[in-house]
Every structure is written in C-alpha cells, then in structure tokens.
Coordinates of C-alpha atoms in Angstrom, one line a residue:
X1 CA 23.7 -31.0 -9.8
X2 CA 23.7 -27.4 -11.3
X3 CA 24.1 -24.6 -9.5
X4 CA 20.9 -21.8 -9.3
X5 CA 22.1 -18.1 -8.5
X6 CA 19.7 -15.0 -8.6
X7 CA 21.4 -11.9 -8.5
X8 CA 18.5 -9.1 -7.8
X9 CA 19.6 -5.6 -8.0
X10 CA 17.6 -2.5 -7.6
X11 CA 17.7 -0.2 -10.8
X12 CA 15.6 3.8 -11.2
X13 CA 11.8 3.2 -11.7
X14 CA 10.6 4.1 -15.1
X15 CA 7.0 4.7 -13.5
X16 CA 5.9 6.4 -10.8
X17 CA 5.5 3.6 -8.0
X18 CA 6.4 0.3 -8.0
X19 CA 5.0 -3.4 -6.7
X20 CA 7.0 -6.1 -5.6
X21 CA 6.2 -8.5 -2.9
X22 CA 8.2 -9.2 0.7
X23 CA 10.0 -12.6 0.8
X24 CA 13.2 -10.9 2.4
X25 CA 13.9 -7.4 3.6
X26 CA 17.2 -7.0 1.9
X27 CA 15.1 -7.6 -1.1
X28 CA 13.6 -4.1 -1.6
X29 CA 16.4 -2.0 -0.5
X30 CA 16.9 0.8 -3.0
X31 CA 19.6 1.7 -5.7
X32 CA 19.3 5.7 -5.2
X33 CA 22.6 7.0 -6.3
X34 CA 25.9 5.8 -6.1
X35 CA 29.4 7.7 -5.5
X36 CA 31.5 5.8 -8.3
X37 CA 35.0 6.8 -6.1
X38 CA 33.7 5.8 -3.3
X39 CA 32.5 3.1 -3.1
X40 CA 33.2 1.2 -6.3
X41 CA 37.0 0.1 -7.0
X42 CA 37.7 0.9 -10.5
X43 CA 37.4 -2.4 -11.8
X44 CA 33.8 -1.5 -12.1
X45 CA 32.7 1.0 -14.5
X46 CA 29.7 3.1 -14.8
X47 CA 27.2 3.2 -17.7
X48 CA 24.9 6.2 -17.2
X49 CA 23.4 8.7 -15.0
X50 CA 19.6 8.7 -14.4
X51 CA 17.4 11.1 -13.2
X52 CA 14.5 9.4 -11.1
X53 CA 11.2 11.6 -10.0
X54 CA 11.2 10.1 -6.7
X55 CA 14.7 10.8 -5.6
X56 CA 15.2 14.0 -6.7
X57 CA 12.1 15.4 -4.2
X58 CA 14.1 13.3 -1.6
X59 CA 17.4 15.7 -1.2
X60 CA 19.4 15.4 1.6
X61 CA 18.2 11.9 2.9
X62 CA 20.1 8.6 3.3
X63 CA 19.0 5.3 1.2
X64 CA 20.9 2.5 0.6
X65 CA 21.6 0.4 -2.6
X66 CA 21.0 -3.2 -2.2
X67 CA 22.6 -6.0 -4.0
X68 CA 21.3 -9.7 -3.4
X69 CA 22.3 -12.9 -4.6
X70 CA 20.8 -16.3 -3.6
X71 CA 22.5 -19.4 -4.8
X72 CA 21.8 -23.4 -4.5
X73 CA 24.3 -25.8 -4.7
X74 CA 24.9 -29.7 -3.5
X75 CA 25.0 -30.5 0.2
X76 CA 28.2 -29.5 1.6
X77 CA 30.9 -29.7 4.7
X78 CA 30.7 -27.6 8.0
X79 CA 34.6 -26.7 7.3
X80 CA 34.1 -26.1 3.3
X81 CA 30.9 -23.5 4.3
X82 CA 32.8 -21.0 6.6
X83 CA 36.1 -21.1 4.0
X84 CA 33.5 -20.4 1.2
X85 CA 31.6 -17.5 3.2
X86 CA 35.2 -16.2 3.4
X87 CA 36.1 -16.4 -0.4
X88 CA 32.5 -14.8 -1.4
X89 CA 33.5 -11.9 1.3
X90 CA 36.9 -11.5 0.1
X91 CA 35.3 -11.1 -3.8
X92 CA 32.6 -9.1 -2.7
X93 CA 34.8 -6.4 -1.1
X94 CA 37.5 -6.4 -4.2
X95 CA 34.7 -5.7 -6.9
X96 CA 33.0 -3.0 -4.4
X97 CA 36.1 -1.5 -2.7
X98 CA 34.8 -2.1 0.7
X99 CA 37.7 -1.3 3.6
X100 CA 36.0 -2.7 6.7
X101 CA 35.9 -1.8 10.4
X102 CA 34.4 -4.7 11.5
X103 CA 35.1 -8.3 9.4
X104 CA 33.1 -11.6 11.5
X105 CA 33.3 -14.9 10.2
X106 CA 31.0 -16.9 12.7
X107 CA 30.3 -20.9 12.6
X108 CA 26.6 -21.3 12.8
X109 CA 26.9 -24.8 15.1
X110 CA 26.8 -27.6 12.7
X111 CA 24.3 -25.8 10.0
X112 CA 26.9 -23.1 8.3
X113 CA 28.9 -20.0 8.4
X114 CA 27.9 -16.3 8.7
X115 CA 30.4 -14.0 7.6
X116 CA 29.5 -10.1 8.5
X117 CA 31.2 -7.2 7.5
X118 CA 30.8 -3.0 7.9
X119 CA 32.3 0.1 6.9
X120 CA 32.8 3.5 8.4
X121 CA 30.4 5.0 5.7
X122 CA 27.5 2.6 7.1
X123 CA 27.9 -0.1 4.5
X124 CA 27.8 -3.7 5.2
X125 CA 27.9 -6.9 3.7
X126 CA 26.4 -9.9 5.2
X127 CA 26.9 -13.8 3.8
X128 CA 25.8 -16.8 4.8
X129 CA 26.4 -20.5 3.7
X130 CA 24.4 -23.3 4.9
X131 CA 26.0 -27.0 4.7
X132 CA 22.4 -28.4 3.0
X133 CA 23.1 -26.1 -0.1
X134 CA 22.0 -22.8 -0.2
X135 CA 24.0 -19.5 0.2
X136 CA 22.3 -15.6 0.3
X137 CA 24.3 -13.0 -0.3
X138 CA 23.1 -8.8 0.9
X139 CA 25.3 -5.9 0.2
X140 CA 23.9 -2.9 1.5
X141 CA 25.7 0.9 0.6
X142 CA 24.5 3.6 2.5
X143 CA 24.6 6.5 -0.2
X144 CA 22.5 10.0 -0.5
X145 CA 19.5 10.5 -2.3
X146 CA 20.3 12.9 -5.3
X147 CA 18.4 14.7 -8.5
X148 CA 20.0 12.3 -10.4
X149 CA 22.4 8.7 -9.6
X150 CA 25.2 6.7 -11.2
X151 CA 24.1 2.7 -11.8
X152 CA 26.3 0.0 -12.2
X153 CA 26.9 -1.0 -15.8
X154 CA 25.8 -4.6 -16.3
X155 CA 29.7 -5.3 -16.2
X156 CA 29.0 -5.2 -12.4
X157 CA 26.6 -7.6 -12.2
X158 CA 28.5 -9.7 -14.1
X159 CA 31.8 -9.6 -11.9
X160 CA 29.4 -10.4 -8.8
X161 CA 28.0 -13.2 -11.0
X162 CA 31.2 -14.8 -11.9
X163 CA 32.9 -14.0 -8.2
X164 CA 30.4 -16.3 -6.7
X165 CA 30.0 -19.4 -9.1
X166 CA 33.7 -19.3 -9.2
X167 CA 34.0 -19.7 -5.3
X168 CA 31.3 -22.2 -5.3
X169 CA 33.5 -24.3 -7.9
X170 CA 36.3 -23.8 -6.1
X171 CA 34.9 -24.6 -2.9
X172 CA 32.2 -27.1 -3.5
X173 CA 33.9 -28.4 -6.9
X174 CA 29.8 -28.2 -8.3
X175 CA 30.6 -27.5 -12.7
X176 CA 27.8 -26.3 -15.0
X177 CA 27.0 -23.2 -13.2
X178 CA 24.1 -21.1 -14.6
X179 CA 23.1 -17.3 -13.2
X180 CA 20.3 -15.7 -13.9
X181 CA 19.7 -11.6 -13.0
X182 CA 16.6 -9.4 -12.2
X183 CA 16.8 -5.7 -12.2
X184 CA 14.1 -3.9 -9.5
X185 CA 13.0 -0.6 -9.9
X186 CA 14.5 1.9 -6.9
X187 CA 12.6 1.8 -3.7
X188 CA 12.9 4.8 -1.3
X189 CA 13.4 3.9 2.2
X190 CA 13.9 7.4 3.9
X191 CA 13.4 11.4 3.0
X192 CA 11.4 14.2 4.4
X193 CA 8.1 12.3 3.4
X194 CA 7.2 8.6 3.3
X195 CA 6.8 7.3 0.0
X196 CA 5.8 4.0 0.8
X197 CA 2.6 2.2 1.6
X198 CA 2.6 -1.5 2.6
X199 CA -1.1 -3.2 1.6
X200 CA -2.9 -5.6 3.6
X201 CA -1.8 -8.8 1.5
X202 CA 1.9 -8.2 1.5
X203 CA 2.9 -6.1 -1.3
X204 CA 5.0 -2.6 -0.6
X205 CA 3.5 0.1 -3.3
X206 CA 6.0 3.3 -4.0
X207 CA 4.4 6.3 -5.0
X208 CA 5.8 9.3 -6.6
X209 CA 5.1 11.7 -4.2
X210 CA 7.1 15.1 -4.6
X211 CA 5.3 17.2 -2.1
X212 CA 3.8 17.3 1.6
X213 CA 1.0 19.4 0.7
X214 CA -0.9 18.7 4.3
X215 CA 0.0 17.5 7.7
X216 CA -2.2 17.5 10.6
X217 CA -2.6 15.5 13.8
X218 CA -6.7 15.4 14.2
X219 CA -8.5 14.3 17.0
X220 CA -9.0 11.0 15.5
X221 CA -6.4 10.5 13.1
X222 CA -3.7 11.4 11.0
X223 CA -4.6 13.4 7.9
X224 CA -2.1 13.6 5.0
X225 CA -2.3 15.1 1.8
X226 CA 0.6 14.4 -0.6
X227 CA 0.5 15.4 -4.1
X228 CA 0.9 12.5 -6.4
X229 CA 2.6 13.4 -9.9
X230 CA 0.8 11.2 -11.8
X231 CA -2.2 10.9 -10.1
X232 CA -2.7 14.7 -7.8
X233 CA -3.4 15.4 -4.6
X234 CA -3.8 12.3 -2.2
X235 CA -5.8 11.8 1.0
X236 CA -3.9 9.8 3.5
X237 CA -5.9 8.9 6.8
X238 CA -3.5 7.2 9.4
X239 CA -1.1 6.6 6.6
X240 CA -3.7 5.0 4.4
X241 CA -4.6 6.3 0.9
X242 CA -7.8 7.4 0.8
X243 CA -8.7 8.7 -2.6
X244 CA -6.8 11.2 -4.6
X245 CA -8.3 13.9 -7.1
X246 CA -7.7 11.4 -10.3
X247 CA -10.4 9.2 -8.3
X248 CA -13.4 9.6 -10.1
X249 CA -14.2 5.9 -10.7
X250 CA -13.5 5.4 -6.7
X251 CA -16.4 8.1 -6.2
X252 CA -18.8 6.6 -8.9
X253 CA -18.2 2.8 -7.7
X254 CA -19.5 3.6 -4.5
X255 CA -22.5 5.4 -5.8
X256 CA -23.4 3.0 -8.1
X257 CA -23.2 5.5 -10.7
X258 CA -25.8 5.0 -13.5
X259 CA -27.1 2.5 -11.5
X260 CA -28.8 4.2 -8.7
X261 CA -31.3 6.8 -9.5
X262 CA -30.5 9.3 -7.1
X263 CA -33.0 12.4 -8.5
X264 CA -35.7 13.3 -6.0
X265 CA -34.2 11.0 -3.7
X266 CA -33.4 11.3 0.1
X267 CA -29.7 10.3 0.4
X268 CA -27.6 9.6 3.7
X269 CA -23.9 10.1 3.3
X270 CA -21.8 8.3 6.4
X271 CA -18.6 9.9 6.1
X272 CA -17.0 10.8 2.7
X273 CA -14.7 13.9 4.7
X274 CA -13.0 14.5 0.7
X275 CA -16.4 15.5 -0.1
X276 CA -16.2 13.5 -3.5
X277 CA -19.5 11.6 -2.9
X278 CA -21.2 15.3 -1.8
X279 CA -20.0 16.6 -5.1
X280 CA -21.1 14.0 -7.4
X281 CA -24.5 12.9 -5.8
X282 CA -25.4 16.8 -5.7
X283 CA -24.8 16.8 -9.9
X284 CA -28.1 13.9 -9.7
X285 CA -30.4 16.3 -8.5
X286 CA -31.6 14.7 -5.1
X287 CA -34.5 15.5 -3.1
X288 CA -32.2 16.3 -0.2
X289 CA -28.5 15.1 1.2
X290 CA -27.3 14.8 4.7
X291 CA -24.0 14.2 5.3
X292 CA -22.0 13.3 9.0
X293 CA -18.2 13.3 8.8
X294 CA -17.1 13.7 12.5
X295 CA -13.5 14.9 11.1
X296 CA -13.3 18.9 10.4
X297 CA -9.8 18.8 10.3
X298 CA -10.4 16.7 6.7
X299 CA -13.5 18.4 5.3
X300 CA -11.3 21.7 5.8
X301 CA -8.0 20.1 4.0
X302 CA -10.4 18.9 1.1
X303 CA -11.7 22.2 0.6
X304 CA -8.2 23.9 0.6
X305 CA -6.1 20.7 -1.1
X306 CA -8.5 18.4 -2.8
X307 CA -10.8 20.5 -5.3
X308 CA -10.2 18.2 -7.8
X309 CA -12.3 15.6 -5.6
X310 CA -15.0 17.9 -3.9
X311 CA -14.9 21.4 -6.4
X312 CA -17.0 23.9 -4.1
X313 CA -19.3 21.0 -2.5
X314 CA -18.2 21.6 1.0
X315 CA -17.6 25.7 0.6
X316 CA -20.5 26.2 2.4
X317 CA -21.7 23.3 4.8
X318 CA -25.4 23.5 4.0
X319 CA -27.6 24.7 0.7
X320 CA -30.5 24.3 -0.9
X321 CA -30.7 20.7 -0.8
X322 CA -28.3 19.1 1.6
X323 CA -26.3 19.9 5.1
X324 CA -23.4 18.9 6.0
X325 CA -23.2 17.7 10.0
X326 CA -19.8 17.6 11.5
X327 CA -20.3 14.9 14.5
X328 CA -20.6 11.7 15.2
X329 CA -22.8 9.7 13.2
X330 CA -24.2 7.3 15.9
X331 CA -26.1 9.6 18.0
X332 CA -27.1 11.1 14.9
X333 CA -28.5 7.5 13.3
X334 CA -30.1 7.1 16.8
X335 CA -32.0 10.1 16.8
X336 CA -33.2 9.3 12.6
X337 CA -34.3 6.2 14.0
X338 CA -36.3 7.6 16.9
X339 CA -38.0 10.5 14.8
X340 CA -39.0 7.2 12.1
X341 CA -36.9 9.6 10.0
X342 CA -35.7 7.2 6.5
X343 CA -33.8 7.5 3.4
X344 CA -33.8 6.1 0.0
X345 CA -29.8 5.8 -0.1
X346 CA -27.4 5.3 2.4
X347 CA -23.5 5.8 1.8
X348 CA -21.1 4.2 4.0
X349 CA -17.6 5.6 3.4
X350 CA -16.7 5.1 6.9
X351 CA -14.0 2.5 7.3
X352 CA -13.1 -1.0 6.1
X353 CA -13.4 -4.7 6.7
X354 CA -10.8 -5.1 9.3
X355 CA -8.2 -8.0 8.5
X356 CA -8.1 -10.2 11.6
X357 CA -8.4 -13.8 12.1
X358 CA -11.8 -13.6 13.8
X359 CA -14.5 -11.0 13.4
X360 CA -13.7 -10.3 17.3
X361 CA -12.6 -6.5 18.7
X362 CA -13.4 -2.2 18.7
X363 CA -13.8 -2.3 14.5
X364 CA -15.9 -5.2 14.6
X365 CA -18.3 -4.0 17.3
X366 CA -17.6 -1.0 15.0
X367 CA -18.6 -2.2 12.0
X368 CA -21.5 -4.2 13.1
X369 CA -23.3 -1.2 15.0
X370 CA -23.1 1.0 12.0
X371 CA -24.7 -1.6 10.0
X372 CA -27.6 -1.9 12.3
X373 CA -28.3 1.3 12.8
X374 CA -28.3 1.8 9.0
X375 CA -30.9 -0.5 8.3
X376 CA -32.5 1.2 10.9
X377 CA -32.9 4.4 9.0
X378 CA -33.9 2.4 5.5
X379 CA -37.4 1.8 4.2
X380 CA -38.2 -1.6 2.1
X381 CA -36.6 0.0 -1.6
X382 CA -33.5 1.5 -0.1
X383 CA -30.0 1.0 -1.6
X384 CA -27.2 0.9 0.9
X385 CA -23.7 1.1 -0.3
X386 CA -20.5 0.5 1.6
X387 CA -16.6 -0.3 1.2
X388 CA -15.4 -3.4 1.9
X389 CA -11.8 -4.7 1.8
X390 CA -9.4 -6.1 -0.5
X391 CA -10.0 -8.8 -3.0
X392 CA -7.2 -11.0 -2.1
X393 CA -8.5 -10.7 2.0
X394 CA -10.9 -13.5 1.0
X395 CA -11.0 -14.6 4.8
X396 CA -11.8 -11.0 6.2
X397 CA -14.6 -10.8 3.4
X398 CA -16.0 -14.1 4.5
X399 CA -15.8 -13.0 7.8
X400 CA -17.6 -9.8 7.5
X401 CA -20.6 -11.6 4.9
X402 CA -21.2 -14.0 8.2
X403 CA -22.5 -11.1 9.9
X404 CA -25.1 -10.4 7.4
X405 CA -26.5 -13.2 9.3
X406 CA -26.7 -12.0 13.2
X407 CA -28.1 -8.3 12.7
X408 CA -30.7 -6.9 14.8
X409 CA -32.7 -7.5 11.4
X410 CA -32.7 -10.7 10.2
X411 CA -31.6 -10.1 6.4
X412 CA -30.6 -12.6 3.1
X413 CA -28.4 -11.4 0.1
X414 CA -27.5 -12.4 -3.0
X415 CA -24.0 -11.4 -4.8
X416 CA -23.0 -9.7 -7.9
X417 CA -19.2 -8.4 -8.2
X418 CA -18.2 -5.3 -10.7
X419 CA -14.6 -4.3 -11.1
X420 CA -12.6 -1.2 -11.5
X421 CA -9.2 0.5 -10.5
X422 CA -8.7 2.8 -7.6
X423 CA -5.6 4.9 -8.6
X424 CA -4.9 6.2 -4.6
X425 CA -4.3 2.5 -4.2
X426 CA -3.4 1.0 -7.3
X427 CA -6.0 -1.7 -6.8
X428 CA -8.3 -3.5 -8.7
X429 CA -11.4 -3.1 -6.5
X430 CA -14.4 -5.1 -6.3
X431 CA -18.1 -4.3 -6.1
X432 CA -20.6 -6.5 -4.3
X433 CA -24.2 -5.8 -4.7
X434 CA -26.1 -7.9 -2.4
X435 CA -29.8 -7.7 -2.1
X436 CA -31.6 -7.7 1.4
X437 CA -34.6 -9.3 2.5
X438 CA -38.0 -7.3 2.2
X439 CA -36.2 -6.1 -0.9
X440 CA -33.7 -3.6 1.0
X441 CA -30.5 -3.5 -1.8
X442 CA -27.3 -3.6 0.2
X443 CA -23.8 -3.3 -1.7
X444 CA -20.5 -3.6 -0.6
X445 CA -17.4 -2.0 -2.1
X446 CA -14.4 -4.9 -1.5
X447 CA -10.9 -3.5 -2.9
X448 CA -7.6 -4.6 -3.3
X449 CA -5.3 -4.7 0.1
X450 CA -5.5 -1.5 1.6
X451 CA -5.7 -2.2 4.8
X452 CA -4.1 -3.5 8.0

C-alpha cells in the first residue's frame, strides 16, 4: 500500500482576499514573514522576499506561519507509532532549527502517540501518529507581520517531504512513497484591524483591508467602516459586510433595477442606513420616498465615509420628494396601516434569513412581523423587495419560504432566481422574485453565506 502525504504550506496572496474552507484549524494559519536566522537552520535556504498588501498595513502584530503535513500509511504497532512521532519530531526540529523548552512524547492508550513540542519564541510543533494509518503533522512559528517577508524556497518543502516518507519507511517499512504539495495564500490572524470574515457555510474570506476608517459602538450594533483596496470603503454591521462603495449591482439587485418602474411611484425604504438605495431610487424620479433606518450612528458614517454608495442623498434628511425618518420602523408601519396609508414599492434592507435549524427565536418573530406589517402597507400591484440569505443555506431559505404560508394574509408565490456578485461579500447572490396572491409581487434577495 502506497503512502499519501499532503504537505500544505501557506504562501503571500497574489489577490486581495482569499477563500479556503475549515477542515482543521492549523490549516489556515498564515506564512507572514519569516526571520531566516532565526528560526530556519541553514540547511534551508531562502528564495525571495515578497511584499504582501495585507501585511504591510498590519505592522507590529504577531502571526504565525503554518506548516501541515497529513500522511496515510498501512496499519501499524502501538510501540512503532510513538518511536515514529519521535523520528518525525527529531526531523522536523533539524530542518527548522527549533531548540525546545518543552519536548512530550505521550502514548495515546492503545490508538497512537502524540509528540508536542515548544519554543521560547512561541513556536511549537505538534505530531501525532495513529496505529490504523494516518499521521498529521502542524508546525506553527510565531513571527511579526512586516512590509515585506522571507518564504521558504521550495528546497524546504522538499526536505519536510523527504524527512517524513523516509521515517515512515523506516519505521513502518511501507516503499513507493508519493508526496504531493499545495501552496495557500497568507491568511492574517492578528493586527490592529480584523481582516477576516467567516461566512455562514464555512468558508473564512481575507480582505485587503489597509485602513480603520470608522469605529463606533451604536445603540444597536457595531458599525465598521474599513477601506477595502480593491473594492473602497466597506460597511461592516456587527462584523458583517454590508455593502461597500464598488456595490452598485448590490443596490440595483434589490431594486430590481430596470425592472421596476419606480417614476411617479410611492416607495417605502425599510432600512438601507448606506443610503445606496435612497440615492439610486431618487435618480427614477418617484412620486415620493420615505425611508426609516432606526441607526443614526450609520446614516451619519455613510455620509462622512461612504459617498461612493449614497453621494449627497442623505445630506439633508428630507427634500422635495422623500424624508428620511430615523426610528423604529414598526410603530411607524403600524401607524401607515392605521391611517390606510400604501405604497407602490416596499424595500426591505433590514436584516437576513437567520441560519438556524428551526424557524424558532427573536429574528424569526423578527422577520415574520416585518413581513406582516409590510403587506399591510401594500395595495394589490405593489412590488416588495427583500434580502434573503446565502445560496448554499438551502435549509434556512426553505425555512423562511414556509412562512410565506402562515401570514396574517394568506398569500401564494411563484419563483424566479437572477444572479449577480456582491463584492462586500464576494458572493454570488441570488434573486427570487415571487409573486403574491391578489397579484401583490414579492421578491427576495438570497446571497451567498453571509450570515451566522
């Protein structure tokens, strides 16, 4: 039987964020820069410095470079796994110069070995051989973000290749070894911002932020604005990207742009604090607007940070044709319902389908009341428009379409599903255009793992 090795080592991103998906921690700890004297012995030379755009707006922070190696192998003895977790330690601190303060070599019962070892500069090295076959490898070097960092030449890679299918020949006696190696781009795991967003379905997206343009504590939420290289200014909400200023299609989507004829029309705008939906349905020359975003603290950082998303929409918080109500939009629906007050389009930029396992709890409850009081304040040929949730939370859409079916209003739909990209979250979002019964047009806006 052969045996299987991948060696995964993080490498500098040639883009500006990068997607890979959690089946290990140690997986997706960075390469950021690396002190050649050291850490490395000098058996293992050097092939070139890089400069990477994340790290060098990271000064002064620790990260870590992460080396991983999994390997498979025939079935094995209790005694033979602990004296190879030895041997692959013993290589392992030779090729990286590691002097140790702390060296365990632990029987795991009758299942393996775990061999641990640590540094004084934070480094540590962890191994582990299991008697059914398999043995996973972690080296971990705690090193300083810099403007630019020193990667290992491939020659590395190929001495921790060779180091461990020669102890696994030795050890096991197991010939015709084949290696194969994967490069990942560097991944930031500290610094004076967070670079990192983890999405709904699992994946970990790095951006290239280089700035904190924005920080405030709200009454209801966190509100971040980071300035993106590639993509501008970014609203964060609780950590979540919202929308950043290279967002037009976002803002379109949910309008239904050139779909929707919004001139002489009423139009109800439920949230939308960037202001991007403001600015663009005020260009289609409505009858009138109201908007009710219960956040000041974002309508004010929009109209100092994100001008590429709402221009001068929000300079003034009422004109000619629209007003812009900072409070609570249920009392507000209420009292539209009461005074038989309607609108041709309603825009729901509120909040997302929640990802649970039932439709049970505050967003929910949420979620549902917003949509009844909605069609509350709709006449038989309105249009109403709202987000969704990622296209791979198939269970939380599901969930959320189920509810179509217990509103206050008894309603059926039909679906139709339009694509485009969200650049805030690198997503491939969906559109959902569902028609109501007595003809009132209800669309939802599903997009790719956001949320949690």
């Amino acid at each position: 039987m052969p045996i299987v090795v991948l060696a995964t080592l993080t490498q500098s991103s040639r883009c500006g964020f990068m997607c890979t998906r959690y089946y290990r921690i140690c997986f997706f700890i960075p390469i950021n820069s690396i002190n050649s004297s050291s850490i490395m012995s000098s058996e293992v030379s050097v092939s070139s410095t890089l400069v990477n755009p994340i790290l060098s707006h990271q000064l002064g922070a620790t990260s870590q470079v992460q080396l991983s190696l999994d390997c498979t192998f025939p079935g094995t003895t209790q005694e033979v796994s602990s004296r190879t977790a030895m041997l692959l330690v013993d290589a392992m601190k030779s090729i990286f110069g590691l002097s140790p303060v702390l060296d365990v070599n632990q029987q795991l019962g009758d299942v393996g070995a775990l061999a641990v070892v640590g540094t004084s500069q934070g480094h540590h090295l962890t191994v582990k051989v299991l008697v059914k076959g398999v043995a996973t490898i972690d080296l971990c070097l705690q090193v300083p973000c810099s403007e630019s960092h020193i990667m290992p030449s491939d020659v590395a890679v190929s001495k921790c290749e060779k180091a461990v299918t020669d102890v696994i020949q030795q050890t096991i006696s197991a010939a015709n070894a084949s290696m194969t190696t994967k490069l990942y781009p560097a991944f930031v795991r500290t610094g004076r911002f967070d670079t990192c967003i983890p999405t709904a379905d699992g994946l970990q997206i790095q951006y290239d932020f280089d700035e904190l343009v924005f920080h405030e504590q709200s009454p209801y939420q966190d509100v971040k604005i980071l300035h993106s290289q590639q993509f501008g200014n970014m609203l964060l909400l609780d950590n979540d990207p919202n929308l950043a200023e290279s967002d037009l299609a976002y803002t379109h989507a949910i309008m239904k742009h050139g779909e929707v004829n919004y001139e002489g029309k009423s139009v109800l705008i439920l949230g939308g604090g960037d202001g991007g939906i403001l600015r663009e349905v005020l260009k289609e020359n409505p009858k009138d607007v109201v908007m009710l975003e219960i956040d000041q603290v974002v309508i004010d950082a929009a109209v100092k940070h994100l001008r590429g998303i709402c221009g001068d929409a929000m300079d003034s918080l009422q004109g000619d044709n629209y007003q812009v109500l900072v409070t609570d939009c249920i009392p507000v629906l209420t009292k539209y319902i009461e005074e038989g007050r309607t609108f041709d389009v309603v825009l729901n930029d509120l909040t997302a389908i929640p990802v649970t396992t039932s439709p049970q709890g505050s967003n929910w409850d949420f979620l549902r009341l917003i949509l009844n009081l909605s069609i509350g304040v709709m006449h038989a040929d309105s249009h109403y428009i709202t987000q969704g949730n990622g296209f791979n939370m198939q269970n939380a859409l599901a969930m959320y379409e189920a509810q179509l079916a217990k509103l206050d209003t008894p309603v059926t739909f039909t679906t139709v599903r339009k694509r485009f990209l969200c650049n805030a979250c690198i997503d491939l979002y969906i559109m959902f255009s569902n028609d109501f019964e007595l003809t009132v047009r209800f669309t939802m806006l599903y997009f790719c793992g956001r949320y949690t």
